[in-house]
Every structure is written in C-alpha cells, then in structure tokens.
Tab-separated table of C-alpha atoms in Angstrom:
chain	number	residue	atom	x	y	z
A	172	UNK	CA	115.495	130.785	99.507
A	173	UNK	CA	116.692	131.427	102.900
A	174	UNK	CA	113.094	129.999	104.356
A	175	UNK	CA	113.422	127.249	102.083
A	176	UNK	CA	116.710	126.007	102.836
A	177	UNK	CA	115.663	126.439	106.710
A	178	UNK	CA	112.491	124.526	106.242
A	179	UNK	CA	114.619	121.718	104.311
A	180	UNK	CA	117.581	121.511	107.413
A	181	UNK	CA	113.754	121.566	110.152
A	182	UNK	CA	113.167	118.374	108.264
A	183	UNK	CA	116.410	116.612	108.242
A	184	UNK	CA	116.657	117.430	112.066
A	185	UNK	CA	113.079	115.961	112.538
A	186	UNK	CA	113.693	112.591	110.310
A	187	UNK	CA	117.398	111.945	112.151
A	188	UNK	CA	115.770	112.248	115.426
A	189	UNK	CA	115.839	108.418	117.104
A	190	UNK	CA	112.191	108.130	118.590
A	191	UNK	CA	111.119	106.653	122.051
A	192	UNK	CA	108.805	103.643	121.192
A	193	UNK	CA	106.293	102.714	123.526
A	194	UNK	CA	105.884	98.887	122.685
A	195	UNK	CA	108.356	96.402	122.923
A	196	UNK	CA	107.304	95.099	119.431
A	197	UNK	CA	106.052	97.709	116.845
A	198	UNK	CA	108.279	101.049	116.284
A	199	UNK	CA	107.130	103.674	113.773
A	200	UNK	CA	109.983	104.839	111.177
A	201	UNK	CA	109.197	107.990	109.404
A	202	UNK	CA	111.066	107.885	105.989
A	203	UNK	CA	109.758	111.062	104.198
A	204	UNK	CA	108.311	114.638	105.797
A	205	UNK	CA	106.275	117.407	104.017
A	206	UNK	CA	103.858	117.460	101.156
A	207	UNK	CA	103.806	118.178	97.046
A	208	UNK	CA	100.555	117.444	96.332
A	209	UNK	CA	98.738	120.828	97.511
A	210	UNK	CA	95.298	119.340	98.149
A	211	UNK	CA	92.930	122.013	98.077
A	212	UNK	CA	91.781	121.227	102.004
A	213	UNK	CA	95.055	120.573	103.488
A	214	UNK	CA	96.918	122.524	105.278
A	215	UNK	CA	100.106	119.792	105.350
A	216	UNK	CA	102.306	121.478	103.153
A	217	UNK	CA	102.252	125.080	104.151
A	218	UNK	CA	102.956	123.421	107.791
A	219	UNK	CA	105.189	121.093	106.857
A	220	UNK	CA	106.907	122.133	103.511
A	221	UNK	CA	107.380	120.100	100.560
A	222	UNK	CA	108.720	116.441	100.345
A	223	UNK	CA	112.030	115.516	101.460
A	224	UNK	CA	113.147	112.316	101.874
A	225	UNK	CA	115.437	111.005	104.261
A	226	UNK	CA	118.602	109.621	103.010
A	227	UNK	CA	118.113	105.789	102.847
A	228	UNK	CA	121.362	105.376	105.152
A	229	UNK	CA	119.551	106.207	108.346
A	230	UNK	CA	116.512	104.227	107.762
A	231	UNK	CA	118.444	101.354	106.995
A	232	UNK	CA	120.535	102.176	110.349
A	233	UNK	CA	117.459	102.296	112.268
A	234	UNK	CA	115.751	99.143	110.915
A	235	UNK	CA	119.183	97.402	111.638
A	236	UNK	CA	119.174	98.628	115.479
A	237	UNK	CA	115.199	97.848	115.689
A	238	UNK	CA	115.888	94.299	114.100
A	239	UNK	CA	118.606	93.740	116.881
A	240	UNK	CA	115.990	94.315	119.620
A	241	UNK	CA	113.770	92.098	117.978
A	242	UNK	CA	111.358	94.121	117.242
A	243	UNK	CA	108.842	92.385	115.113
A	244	UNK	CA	106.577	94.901	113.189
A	245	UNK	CA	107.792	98.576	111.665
A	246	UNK	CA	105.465	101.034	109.780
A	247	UNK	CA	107.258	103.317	107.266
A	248	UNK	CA	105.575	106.838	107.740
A	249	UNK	CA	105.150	110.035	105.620
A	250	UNK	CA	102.259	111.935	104.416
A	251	UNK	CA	102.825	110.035	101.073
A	252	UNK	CA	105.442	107.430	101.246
A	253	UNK	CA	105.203	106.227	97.597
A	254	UNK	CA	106.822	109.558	96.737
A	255	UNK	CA	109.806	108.460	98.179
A	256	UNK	CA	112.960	109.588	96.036
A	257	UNK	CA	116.251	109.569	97.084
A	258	UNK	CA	119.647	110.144	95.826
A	259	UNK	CA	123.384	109.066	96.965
A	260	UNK	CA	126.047	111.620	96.514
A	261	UNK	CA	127.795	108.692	94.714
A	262	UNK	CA	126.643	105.717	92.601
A	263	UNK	CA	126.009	102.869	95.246
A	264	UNK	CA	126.060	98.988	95.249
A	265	UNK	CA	122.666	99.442	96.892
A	266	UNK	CA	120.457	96.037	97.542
A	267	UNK	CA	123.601	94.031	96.831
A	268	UNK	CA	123.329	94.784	92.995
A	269	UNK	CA	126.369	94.436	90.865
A	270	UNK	CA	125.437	97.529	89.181
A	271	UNK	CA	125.956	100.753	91.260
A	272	UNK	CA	122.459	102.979	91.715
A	273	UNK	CA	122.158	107.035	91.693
A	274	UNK	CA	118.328	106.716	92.705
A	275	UNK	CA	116.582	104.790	94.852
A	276	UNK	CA	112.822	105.238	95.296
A	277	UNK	CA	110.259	103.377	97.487
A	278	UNK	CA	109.648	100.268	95.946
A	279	UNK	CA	113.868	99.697	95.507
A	280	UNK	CA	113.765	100.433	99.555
A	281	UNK	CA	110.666	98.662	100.228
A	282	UNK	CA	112.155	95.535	99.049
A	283	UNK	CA	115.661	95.980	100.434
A	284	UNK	CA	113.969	95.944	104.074
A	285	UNK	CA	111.789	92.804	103.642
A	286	UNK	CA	114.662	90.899	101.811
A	287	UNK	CA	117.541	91.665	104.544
A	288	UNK	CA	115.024	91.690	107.421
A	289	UNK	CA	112.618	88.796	106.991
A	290	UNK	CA	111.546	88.124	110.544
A	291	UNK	CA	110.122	91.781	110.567
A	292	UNK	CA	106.756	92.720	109.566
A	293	UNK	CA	106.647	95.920	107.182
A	294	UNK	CA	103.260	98.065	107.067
A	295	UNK	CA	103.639	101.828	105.619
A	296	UNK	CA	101.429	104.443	105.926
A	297	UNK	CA	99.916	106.697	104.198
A	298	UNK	CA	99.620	106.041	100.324
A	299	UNK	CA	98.540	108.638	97.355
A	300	UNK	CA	96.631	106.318	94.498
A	301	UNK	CA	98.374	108.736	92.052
A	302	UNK	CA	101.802	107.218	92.796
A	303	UNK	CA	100.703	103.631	93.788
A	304	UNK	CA	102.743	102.148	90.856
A	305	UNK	CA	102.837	98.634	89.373
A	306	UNK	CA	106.294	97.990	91.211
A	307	UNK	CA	105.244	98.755	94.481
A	308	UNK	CA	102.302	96.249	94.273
A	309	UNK	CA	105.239	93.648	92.694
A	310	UNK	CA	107.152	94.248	95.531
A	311	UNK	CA	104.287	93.741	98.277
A	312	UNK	CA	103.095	90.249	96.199
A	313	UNK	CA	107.181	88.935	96.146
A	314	UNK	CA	107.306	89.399	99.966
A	315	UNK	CA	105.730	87.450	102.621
A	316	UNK	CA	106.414	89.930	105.150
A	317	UNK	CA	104.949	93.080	103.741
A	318	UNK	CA	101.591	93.776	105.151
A	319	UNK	CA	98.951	92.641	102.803
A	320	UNK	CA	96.539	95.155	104.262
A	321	UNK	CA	96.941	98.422	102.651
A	322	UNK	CA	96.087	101.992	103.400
A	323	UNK	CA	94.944	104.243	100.179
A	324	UNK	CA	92.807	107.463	100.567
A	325	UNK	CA	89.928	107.466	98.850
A	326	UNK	CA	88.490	111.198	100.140
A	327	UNK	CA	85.871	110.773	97.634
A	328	UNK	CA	84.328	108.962	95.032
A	329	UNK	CA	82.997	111.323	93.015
A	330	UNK	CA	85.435	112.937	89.890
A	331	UNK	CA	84.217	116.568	90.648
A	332	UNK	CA	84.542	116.897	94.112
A	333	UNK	CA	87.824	114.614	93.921
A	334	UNK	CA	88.834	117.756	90.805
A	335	UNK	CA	87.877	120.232	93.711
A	336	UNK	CA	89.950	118.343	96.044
A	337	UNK	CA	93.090	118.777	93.485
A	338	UNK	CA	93.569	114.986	93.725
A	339	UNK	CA	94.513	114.047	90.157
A	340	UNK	CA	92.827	110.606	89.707
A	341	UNK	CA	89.200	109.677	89.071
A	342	UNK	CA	86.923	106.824	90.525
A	343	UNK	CA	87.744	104.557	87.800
A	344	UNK	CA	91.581	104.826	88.102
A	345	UNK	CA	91.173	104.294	92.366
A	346	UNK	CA	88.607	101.174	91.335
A	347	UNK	CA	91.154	100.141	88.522
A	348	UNK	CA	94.353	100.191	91.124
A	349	UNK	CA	92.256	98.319	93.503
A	350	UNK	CA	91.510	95.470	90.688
A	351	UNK	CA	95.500	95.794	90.081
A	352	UNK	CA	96.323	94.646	93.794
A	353	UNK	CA	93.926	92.161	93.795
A	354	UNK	CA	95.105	90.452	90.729
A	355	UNK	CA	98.537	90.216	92.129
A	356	UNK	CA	97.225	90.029	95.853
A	357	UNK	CA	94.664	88.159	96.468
A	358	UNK	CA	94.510	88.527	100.031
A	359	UNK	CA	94.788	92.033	100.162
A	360	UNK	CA	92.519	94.538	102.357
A	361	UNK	CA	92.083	97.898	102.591
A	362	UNK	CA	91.766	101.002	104.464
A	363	UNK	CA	90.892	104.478	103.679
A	364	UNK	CA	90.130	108.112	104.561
A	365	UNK	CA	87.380	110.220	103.086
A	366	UNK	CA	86.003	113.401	104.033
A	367	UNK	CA	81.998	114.069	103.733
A	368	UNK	CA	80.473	117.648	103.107
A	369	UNK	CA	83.136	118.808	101.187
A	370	UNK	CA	81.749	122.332	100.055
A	371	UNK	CA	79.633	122.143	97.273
A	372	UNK	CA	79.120	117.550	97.655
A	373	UNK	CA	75.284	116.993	96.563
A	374	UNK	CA	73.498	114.279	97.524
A	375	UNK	CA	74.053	112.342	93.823
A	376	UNK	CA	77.993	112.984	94.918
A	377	UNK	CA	77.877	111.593	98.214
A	378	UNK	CA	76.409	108.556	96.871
A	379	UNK	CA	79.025	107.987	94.735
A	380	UNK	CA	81.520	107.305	97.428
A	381	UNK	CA	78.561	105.486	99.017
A	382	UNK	CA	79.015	102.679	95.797
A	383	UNK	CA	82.836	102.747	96.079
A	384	UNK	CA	82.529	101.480	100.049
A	385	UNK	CA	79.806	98.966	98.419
A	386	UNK	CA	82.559	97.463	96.080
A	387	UNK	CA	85.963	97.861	98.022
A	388	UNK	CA	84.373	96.567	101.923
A	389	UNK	CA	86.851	98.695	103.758
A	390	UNK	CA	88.797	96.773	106.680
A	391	UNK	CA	88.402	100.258	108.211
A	392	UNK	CA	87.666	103.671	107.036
A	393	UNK	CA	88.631	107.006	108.752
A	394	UNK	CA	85.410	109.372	108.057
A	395	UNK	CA	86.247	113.275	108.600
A	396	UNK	CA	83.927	115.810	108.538
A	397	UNK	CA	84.721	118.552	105.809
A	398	UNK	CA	86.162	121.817	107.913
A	399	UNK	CA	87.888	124.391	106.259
A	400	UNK	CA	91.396	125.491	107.097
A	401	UNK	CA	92.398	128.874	106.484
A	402	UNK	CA	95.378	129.394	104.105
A	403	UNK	CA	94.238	126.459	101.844
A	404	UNK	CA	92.580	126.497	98.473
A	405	UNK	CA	89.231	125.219	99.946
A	406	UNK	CA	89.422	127.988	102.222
A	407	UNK	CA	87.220	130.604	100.016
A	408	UNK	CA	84.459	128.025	99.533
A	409	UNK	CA	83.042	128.428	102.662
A	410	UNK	CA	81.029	125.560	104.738
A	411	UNK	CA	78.115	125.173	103.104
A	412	UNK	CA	76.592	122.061	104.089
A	413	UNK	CA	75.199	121.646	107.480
A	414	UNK	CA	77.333	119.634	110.360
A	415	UNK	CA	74.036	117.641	110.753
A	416	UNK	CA	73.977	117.016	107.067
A	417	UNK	CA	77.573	115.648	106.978
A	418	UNK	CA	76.866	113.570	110.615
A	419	UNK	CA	74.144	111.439	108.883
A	420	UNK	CA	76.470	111.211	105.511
A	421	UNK	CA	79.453	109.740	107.502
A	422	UNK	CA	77.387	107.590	109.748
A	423	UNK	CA	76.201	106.234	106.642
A	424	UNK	CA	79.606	105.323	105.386
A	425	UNK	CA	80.520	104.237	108.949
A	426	UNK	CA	77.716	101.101	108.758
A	427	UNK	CA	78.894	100.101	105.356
A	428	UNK	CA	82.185	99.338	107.280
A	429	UNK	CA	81.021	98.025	110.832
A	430	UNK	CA	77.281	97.035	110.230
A	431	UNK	CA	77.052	95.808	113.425
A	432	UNK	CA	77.927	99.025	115.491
C-alpha cells in the first residue's frame, strides 16, 4: 500500500510538471501515466505503475496557457490515452452542460478541447484498439480540428501470437474498428507499431500481419524487433527466432509502407 500510494503521488508530480517545448508551434501534453493492460512483452507497467489520470483541471489550464501563445498543434500523450477516466471531487458543469458530471473520460475531454480551442490542432498518441470506442471516433468525425490521422497498434496480426501478447482483440475486431473509422472518416490514415519474431511467430503468422499492412496501407509503421525484457510475462519464452530471421520479416513490412526506400 505504502509503494502504491508512493507510485500514485511519482505520477501526479510527473503529470503537474509544466514542460519546456522546443518549437514555437507544437507542445506535447501528457494527460495519463502508467499502464493496466500488462502486455506480456512490456515492461511499462512494472516501470511506470498502473493508469492514473491527471485531473482534467490542469490539462485544461495548460491548453489555455498554450492557446494564449498561439501555439497551433498539441498531442495528448499516455501509453493509452483512450483509457482516460477521471473524476471531480464534486459534480461539475463540465463542457458547459446544464447537467453537472461526476466522470469525465476521453472522448467528453477530447471534445471539450477542440470545441473551446478551435484554432488548435489536436493529435493524441498512443491508442489501445480494445478501448477505441464508437464515441471517440464520433468525436474525431464532429471536429475539424482533430487530427484525422490516427495512431493504433497493431503488434500483430495474427490471433495467437496477439493471445500470447495478452492483447485482448483479434484481427477481425482491429480490421472491423478500422472499417468503423472509415465509415465515419473518410479521410482517415493510419499509423501503427508491430513487433516481428515474437517467440514462437511462424512463418504462416508473420504473414498474417503481412495481409493486414496489404489492406490498412499504413501512413507509417514503427517495426520493432521482438527482445525480451526481464520481469515480463514473455520473459520465460526465450528468443527463439534468429535476429536475421526477424531483420528480413520487418524489412518486409517496412516496403509494404515505403516501397520506394
């Protein structure tokens, strides 16, 4: 308890902390720290402790102060930012509602920003398809000033090495959300990160993720080379594939993307 509460007070310091940005147009604003999600290669939440959101207050305050410098673009950071939960110690007339909220999660303060702050650009990163819900794709079609290119981890295409992984969706569901976004977003592109030579990924595997670059066309993809991390699930897998075997797997995901490199 006493680790946990110290952990939770390490992350409130860290989120309150006003950065230094080093452009005169684009500033970073992280909105949520840590990790739930326990992905069997990841070391994020043993490093970083679980999610905790910072209190919607502050990020307002520091989108107002950015917005008076004119700063034109913001990205909303956190390891997964549509986990975003927060909750005022009293019922609040948040987005100018007549009805007082408890609860405000990432869509509500997604669309609070680009509403009061329309000459800003919005761009978050990173995403978890798992919580990618039908209001946050709403909320990114009603406003004109919400990045229409969007970040979302595949890490693989293939339902058994994505079970390994201990990411809970399948090929069809990340192929399904995609349609989803399309339908209401038209214009929409994409981004991604995947890993290659995850221990035990056979060929018939690999190629699986090979047919989900075919049908997506990835703005950009970044391609990581399985390596395990000690104190994570993956951990007592071992390495089994070679690091020339996963080379010649990720440069073949890296032409799908840029053919001409």
């Amino acid at each position: 308890l006493i680790m946990n509460a110290f952990e939770k007070n390490s992350s409130l310091d860290y989120l309150s902390i006003f950065p230094k940005y080093s452009s005169p147009l684009q500033a970073y604003v992280p909105i949520i720290t840590g990790c739930n999600n326990f992905c069997s290669y990841c070391v994020v939440p043993y490093a970083r402790g679980r999610e905790i959101s910072r209190p919607a207050e502050e990020i307002i305050s520091e989108v107002n102060q950015l917005a008076k410098k004119n700063y034109k673009t913001i990205t909303l950071l956190g390891q997964n930012v549509n986990s975003y939960q927060y909750t005022f110690s009293q019922p609040n007339y948040f987005l100018d509602t007549k009805i007082k909220v408890k609860n405000i999660n990432f869509p509500k303060l997604l669309d609070y920003l680009a509403s009061n702050y329309p000459t800003i650009n919005f761009e978050f990163i990173s995403s978890h398809p798992k919580d990618f819900s039908d209001e946050l794709i709403k909320i990114i079609a009603q406003h004109k000033n919400i990045s229409r290119e969007i970040h979302l981890p595949l890490q693989s295409g293939s339902d058994d090495i994505l079970r390994a992984m201990n990411r809970p969706y399948t090929q069809k569901h990340y192929l399904t959300l995609i349609k989803k976004i399309l339908a209401l977003i038209p214009k929409a592109s994409f981004t991604t990160d995947v890993i290659v030579g995850f221990p035990g990924e056979t060929e018939e595997q690999f190629q699986e993720t090979v047919a989900v670059f075919k049908k997506v066309h990835y703005n950009e993809a970044y391609i990581n080379k399985y390596s395990p991390r000690p104190g994570t699930a993956a951990y007592s897998l071992g390495n089994p594939i070679s690091w020339e075997e996963k080379k010649k797997r990720a440069l073949i995901l890296r032409k799908l993307v840029h053919p001409l490199h």
